[in-house]
Coordinates of C-alpha atoms in Angstrom, one line a residue:
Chain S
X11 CA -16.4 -15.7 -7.4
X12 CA -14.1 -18.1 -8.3
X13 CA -11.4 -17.1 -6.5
X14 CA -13.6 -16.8 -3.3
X15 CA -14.8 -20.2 -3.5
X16 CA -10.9 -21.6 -3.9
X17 CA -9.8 -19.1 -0.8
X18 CA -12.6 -20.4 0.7
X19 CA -10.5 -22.8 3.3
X20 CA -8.7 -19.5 4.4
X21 CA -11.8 -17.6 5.7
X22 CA -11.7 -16.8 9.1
X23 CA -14.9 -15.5 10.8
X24 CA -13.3 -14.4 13.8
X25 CA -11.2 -12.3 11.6
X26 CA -13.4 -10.2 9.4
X27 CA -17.0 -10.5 7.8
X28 CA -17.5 -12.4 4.8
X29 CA -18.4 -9.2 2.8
X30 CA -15.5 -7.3 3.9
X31 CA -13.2 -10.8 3.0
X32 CA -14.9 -11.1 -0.5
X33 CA -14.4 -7.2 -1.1
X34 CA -10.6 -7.6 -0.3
X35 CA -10.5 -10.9 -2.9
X36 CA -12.7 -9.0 -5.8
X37 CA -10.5 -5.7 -5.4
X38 CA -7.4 -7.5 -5.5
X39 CA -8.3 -9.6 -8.1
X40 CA -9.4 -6.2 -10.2
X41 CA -5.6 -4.9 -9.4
X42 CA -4.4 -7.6 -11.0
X43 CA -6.2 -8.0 -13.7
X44 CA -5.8 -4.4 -14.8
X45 CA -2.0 -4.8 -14.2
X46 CA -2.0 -7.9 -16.9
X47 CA -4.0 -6.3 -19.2
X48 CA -2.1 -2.7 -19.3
X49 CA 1.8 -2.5 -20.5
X50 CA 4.9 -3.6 -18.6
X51 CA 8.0 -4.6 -19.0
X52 CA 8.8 -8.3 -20.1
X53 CA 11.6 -8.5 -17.1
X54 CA 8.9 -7.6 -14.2
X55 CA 8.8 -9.1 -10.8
X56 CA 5.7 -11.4 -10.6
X57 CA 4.2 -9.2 -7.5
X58 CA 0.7 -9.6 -7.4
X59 CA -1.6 -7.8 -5.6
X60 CA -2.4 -10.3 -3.0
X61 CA 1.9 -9.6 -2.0
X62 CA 1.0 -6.1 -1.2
X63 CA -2.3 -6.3 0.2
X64 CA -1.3 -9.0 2.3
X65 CA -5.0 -9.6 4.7
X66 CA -4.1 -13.4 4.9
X67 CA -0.8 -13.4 6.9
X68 CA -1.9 -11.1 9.7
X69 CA -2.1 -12.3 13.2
X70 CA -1.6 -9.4 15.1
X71 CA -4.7 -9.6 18.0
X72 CA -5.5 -5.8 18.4
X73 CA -5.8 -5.6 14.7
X74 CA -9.0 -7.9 14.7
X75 CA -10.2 -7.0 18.2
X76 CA -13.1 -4.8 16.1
X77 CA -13.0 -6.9 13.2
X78 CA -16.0 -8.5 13.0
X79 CA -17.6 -5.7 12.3
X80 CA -21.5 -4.9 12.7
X81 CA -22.8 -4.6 8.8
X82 CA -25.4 -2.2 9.7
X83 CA -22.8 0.3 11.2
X84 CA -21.5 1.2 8.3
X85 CA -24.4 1.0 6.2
X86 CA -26.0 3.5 8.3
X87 CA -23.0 5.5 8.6
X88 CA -23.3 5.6 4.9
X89 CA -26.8 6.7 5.0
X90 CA -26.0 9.8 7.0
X91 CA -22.7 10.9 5.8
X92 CA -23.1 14.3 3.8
X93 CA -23.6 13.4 -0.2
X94 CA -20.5 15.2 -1.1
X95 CA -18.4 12.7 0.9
X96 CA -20.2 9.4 -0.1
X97 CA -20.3 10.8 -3.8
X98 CA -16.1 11.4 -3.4
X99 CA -15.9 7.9 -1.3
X100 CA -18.0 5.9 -3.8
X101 CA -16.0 7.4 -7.2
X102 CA -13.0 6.0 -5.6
X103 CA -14.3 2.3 -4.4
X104 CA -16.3 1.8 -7.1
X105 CA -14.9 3.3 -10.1
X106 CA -11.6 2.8 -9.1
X107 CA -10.6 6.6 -9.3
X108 CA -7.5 8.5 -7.2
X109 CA -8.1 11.4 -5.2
X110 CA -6.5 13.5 -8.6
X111 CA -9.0 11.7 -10.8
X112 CA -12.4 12.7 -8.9
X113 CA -10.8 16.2 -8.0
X114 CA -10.9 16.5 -12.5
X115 CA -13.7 15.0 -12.6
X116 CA -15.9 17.1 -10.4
X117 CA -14.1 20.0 -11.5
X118 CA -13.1 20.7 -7.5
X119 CA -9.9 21.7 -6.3
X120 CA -7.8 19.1 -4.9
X121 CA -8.0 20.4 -1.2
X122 CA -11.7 20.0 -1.6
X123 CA -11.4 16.1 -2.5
X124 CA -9.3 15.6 -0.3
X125 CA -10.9 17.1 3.1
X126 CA -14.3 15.4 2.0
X127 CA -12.7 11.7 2.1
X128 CA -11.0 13.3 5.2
X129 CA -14.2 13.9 6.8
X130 CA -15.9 10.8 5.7
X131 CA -13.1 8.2 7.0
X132 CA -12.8 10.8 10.3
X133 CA -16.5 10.0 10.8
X134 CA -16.2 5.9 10.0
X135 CA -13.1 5.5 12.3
X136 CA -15.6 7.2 15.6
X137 CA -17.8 5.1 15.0
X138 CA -16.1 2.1 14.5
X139 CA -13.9 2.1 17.3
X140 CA -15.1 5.4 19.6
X141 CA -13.2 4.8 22.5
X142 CA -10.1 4.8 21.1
X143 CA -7.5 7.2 21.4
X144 CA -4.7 8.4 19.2
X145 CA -3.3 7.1 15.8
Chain B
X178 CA 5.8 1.6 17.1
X179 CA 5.7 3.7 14.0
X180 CA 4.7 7.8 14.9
X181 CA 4.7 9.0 11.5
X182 CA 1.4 7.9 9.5
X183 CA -0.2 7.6 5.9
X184 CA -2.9 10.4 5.5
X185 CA -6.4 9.2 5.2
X186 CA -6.1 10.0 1.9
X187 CA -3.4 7.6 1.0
X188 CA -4.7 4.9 3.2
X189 CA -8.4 4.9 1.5
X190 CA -6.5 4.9 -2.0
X191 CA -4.7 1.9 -0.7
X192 CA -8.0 0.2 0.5
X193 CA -10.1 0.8 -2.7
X194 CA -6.9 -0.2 -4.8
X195 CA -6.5 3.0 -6.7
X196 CA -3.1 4.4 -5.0
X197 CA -0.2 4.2 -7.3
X198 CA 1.5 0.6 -7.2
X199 CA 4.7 1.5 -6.1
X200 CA 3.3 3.8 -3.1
X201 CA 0.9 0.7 -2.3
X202 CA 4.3 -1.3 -1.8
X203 CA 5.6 1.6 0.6
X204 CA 2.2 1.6 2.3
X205 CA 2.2 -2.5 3.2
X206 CA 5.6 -1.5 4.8
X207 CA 4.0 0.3 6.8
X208 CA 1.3 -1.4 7.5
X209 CA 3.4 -4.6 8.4
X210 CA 4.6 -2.5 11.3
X211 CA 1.7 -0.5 12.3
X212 CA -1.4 -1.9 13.7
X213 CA -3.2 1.3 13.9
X214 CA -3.1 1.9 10.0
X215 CA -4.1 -2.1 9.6
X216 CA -6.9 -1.4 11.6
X217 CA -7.8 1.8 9.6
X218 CA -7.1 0.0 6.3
X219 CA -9.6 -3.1 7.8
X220 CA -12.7 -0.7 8.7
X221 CA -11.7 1.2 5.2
X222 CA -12.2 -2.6 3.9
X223 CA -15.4 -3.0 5.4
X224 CA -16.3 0.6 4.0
X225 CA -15.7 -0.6 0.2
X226 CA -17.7 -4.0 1.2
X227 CA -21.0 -2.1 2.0
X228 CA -20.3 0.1 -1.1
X229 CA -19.5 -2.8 -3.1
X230 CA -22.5 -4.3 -1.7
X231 CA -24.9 -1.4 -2.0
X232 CA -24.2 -0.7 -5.7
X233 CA -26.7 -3.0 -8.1
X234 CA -25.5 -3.6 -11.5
X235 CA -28.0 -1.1 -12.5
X236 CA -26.0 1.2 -11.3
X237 CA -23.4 0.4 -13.9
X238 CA -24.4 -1.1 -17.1
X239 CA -20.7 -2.7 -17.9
X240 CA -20.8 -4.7 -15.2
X241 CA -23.7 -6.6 -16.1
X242 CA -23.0 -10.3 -15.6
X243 CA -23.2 -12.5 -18.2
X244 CA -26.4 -15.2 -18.5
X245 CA -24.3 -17.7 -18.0
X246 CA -21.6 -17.0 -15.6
X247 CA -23.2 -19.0 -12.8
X248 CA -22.9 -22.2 -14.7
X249 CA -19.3 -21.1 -16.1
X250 CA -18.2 -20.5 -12.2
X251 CA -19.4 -23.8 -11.5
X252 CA -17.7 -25.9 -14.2
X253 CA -15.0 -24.0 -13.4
X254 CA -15.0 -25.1 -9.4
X255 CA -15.6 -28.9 -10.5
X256 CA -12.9 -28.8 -13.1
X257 CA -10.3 -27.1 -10.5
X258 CA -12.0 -30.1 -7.9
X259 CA -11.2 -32.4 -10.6
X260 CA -7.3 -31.5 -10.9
X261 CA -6.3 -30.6 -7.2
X262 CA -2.9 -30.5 -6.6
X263 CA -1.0 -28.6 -3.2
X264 CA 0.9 -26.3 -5.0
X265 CA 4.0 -24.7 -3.1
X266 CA 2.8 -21.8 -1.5
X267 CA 5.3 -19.2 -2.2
X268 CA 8.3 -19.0 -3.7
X269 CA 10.1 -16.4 -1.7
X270 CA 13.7 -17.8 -1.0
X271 CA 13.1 -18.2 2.8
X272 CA 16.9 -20.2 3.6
X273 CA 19.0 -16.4 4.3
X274 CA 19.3 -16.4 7.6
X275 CA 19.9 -12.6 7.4
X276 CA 17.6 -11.2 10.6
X277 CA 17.1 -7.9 9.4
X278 CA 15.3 -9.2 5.6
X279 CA 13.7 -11.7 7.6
X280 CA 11.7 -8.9 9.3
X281 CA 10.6 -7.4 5.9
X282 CA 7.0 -7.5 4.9
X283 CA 6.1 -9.9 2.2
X284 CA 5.9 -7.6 -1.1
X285 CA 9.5 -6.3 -0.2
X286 CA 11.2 -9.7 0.3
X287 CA 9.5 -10.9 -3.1
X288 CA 11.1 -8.1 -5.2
X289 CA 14.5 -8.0 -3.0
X290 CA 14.5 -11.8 -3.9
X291 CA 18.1 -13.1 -2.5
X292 CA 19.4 -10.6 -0.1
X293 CA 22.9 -11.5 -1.1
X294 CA 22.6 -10.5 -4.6
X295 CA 21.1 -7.3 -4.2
X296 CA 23.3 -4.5 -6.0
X297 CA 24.3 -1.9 -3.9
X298 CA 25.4 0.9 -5.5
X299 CA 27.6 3.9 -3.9
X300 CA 26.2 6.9 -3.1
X301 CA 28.1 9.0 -0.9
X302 CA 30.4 7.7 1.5
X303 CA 27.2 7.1 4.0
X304 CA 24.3 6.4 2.0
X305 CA 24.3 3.1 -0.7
X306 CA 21.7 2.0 -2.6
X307 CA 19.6 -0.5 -4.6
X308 CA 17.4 -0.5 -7.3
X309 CA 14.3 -2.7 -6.7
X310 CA 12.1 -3.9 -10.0
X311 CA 8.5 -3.3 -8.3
X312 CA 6.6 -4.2 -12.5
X313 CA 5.5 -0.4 -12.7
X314 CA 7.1 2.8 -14.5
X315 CA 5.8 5.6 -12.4
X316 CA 8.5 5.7 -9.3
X317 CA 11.6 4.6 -8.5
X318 CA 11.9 2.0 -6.1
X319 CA 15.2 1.4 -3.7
X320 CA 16.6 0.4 -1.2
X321 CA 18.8 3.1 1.0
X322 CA 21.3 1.8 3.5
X323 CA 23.0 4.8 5.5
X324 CA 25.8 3.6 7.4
X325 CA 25.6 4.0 11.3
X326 CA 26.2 7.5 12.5
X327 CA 26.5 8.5 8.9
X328 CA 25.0 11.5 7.2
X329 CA 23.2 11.9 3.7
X330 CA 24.3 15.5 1.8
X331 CA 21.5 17.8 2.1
X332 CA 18.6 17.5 -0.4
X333 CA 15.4 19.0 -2.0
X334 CA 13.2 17.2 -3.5
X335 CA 12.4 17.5 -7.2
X336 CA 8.8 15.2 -7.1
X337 CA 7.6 13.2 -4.0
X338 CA 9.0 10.9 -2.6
X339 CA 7.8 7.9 0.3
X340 CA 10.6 6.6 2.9
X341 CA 9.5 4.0 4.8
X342 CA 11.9 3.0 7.8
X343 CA 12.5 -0.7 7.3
X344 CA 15.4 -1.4 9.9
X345 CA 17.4 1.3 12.1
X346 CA 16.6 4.4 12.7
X347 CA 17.3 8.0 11.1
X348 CA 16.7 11.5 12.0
X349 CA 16.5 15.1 10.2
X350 CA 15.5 18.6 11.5
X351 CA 12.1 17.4 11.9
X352 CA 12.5 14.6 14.0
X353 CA 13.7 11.2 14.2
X354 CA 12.4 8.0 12.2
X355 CA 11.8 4.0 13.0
X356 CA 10.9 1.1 11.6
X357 CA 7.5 1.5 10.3
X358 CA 7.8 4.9 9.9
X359 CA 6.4 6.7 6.9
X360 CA 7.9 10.0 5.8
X361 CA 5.9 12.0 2.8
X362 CA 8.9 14.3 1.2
X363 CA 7.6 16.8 -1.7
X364 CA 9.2 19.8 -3.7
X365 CA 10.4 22.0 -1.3
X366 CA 11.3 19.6 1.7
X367 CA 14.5 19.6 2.3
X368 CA 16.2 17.5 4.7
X369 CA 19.5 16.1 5.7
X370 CA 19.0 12.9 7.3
X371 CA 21.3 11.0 9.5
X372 CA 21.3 7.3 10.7
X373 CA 21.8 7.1 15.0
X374 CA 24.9 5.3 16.1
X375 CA 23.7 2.1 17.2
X376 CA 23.2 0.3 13.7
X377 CA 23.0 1.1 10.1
X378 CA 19.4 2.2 8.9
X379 CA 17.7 0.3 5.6
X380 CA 15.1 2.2 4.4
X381 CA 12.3 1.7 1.3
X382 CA 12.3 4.7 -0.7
X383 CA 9.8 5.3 -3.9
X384 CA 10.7 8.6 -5.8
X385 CA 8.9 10.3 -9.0
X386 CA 12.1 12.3 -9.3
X387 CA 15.6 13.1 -8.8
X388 CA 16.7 14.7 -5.3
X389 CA 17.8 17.9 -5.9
X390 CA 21.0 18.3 -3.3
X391 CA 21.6 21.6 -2.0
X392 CA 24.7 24.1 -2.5
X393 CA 27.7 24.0 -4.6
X394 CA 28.1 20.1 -4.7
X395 CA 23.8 20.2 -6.5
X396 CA 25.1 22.8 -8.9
X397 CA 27.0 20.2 -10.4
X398 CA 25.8 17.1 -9.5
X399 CA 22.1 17.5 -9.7
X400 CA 22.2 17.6 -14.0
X401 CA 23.4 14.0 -14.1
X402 CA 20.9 12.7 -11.4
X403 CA 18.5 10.4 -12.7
X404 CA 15.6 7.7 -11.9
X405 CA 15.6 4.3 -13.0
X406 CA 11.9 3.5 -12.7
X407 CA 11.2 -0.5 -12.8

């Protein structure tokens, strides 16, 4: 919370919604922190996550034309996705797994894992932005 | 505008933080030149927020916060109040005027650091390279620079390996590449790519293993073929 509060002056509402800022700020300050705490080599670059996932020095307008998005989309889109795809979406937000990791795990083959988070970012990206076309 | 994309896969791993380091650096290549994927990795963003926001600590006993971690994040605001200072906000060297690492997304320019002292090495008479120190031990992480109109010797793949398109453009059999670009290469891919006429192509490549080249020059070149993961 810390390092929302000293980001703070950087929030922009236009841009994104404050939960969706503060999850970018907590996950990138759990990348770093595991980074510090596991081994590396004395002679490193000092890349932090914030360098890679770089959500501050974006200014391109069609990327935030959706941005602001409605909490309860999601939320509900959450609510109706298939368990199998939450339960594979949710091991890798919130326990920080790979695809490889919750495939072991749930003793399913990697195909499986994969096509579930597939299906479940598929069905996000319709209904977050349904008249778009191709990507 | 970039035509070959990151899997869905890939890009969630990116969002929720749990894709490899050195493929997260290939992945903000691309997303510094594709608005598409930046959208996706946004909405992916706002996914993990309502996950983040829907899981109660009862979920997870180890994150259980501490009784006093309001009034430590407090002192901890006033003290930082206390001792302001404007710190410099980056330290990328920013005074090369060299237009094509100007373009470059942040994380790349951090660990090229000074353009001119990058170490190319030599390849093949086409294709130089040089070794980037991303802080991880997993992949390899270079720099390729084939020359204009110049052709790399034909290659398998021995793990996988990410090419991201940085500057220039490139072709193989399977089409051809452009900045943003991102190119997914495993075991069994094999590919001889070759940079169009009009300029030299720089590209960002992150490999688990040694390329494996083809015909009689791999039967004696491929043994001493190494990575330098850094």
């Amino acid at each position: 919370m810390y390092k929302v509060w000293t980001k703070a002056p950087s929030f922009d509402r236009s841009k994104a919604a404050a939960s969706t800022w503060i999850y970018t700020i907590a996950r990138n300050a759990r990348i770093d922190f595991i980074r510090k705490n596991g081994s590396k080599d004395a002679n490193t670059v000092e890349l932090i996550a914030e360098d890679i996932w770089d959500e501050e020095n974006d200014n391109q307008p069609y990327v935030y034309l959706n941005q602001a998005r409605d909490k309860a989309t999601v939320d509900q889109l959450l609510a109706e996705l298939p368990p199998e795809q939450s339960e594979c979406l949710k091991k890798i937000y919130m326990e920080g797994k790979s695809h490889v990791e919750v495939a072991n795990e749930l003793a399913l083959p990697l195909g499986t894992v994969k096509s579930r988070i597939r299906l479940g970012v598929k069905k996000l990206q319709s209904w977050l932005t349904p008249a778009e076309g191709v990507c | 505008m970039a035509v070959y994309h990151p899997s869905e896969v890939e890009l969630t791993e990116y969002s929720a933080g749990t894709l490899p380091w050195a493929l997260s650096i290939a992945m903000a290549a691309h997303i510094h030149f594709c608005p598409q994927c930046k959208a996706r990795v946004n909405e992916l963003n706002a996914l993990g927020a309502q996950l983040m926001d829907g899981s109660s600590a009862s979920d997870n006993p180890s994150s259980q916060l501490a009784p006093d971690c309001l009034s430590k994040t407090l002192s901890r605001i006033r003290q930082a109040g206390a001792d302001e200072q404007v710190q410099p906000s980056d330290s990328v060297p920013s005074k090369t005027s060299n237009s094509v690492f100007d373009g470059l997304p942040k994380a790349i320019k951090k660990i090229i650091g000074n353009p001119k002292e990058l170490s190319w090495s030599f390849v093949s008479p086409s294709l130089r390279a040089a070794r980037l120190s991303a802080g991880q031990k997993d992949y390899e992480v270079s720099l390729h620079r084939i020359k204009k109109g110049g052709s790399v010797a034909e290659h398998d793949h021995r793990g996988l390996e990410v090419v991201v398109v940085l500057d220039g453009s490139f072709s193989d059999e399977n089409g051809t590449y452009k900045p943003g670009d991102y190119l997914v290469k495993n075991p069994g891919d094999c590919h001889r790519p070759t940079a169009t006429m009009d300029r030299d192509c720089l590209c960002l490549s992150i490999v688990e293993a040694p390329v494996s080249l083809t015909g009689l020059l791999g039967k004696f070149v491929n043994p001493f073929l190494k990575i330098n993961p850094a």
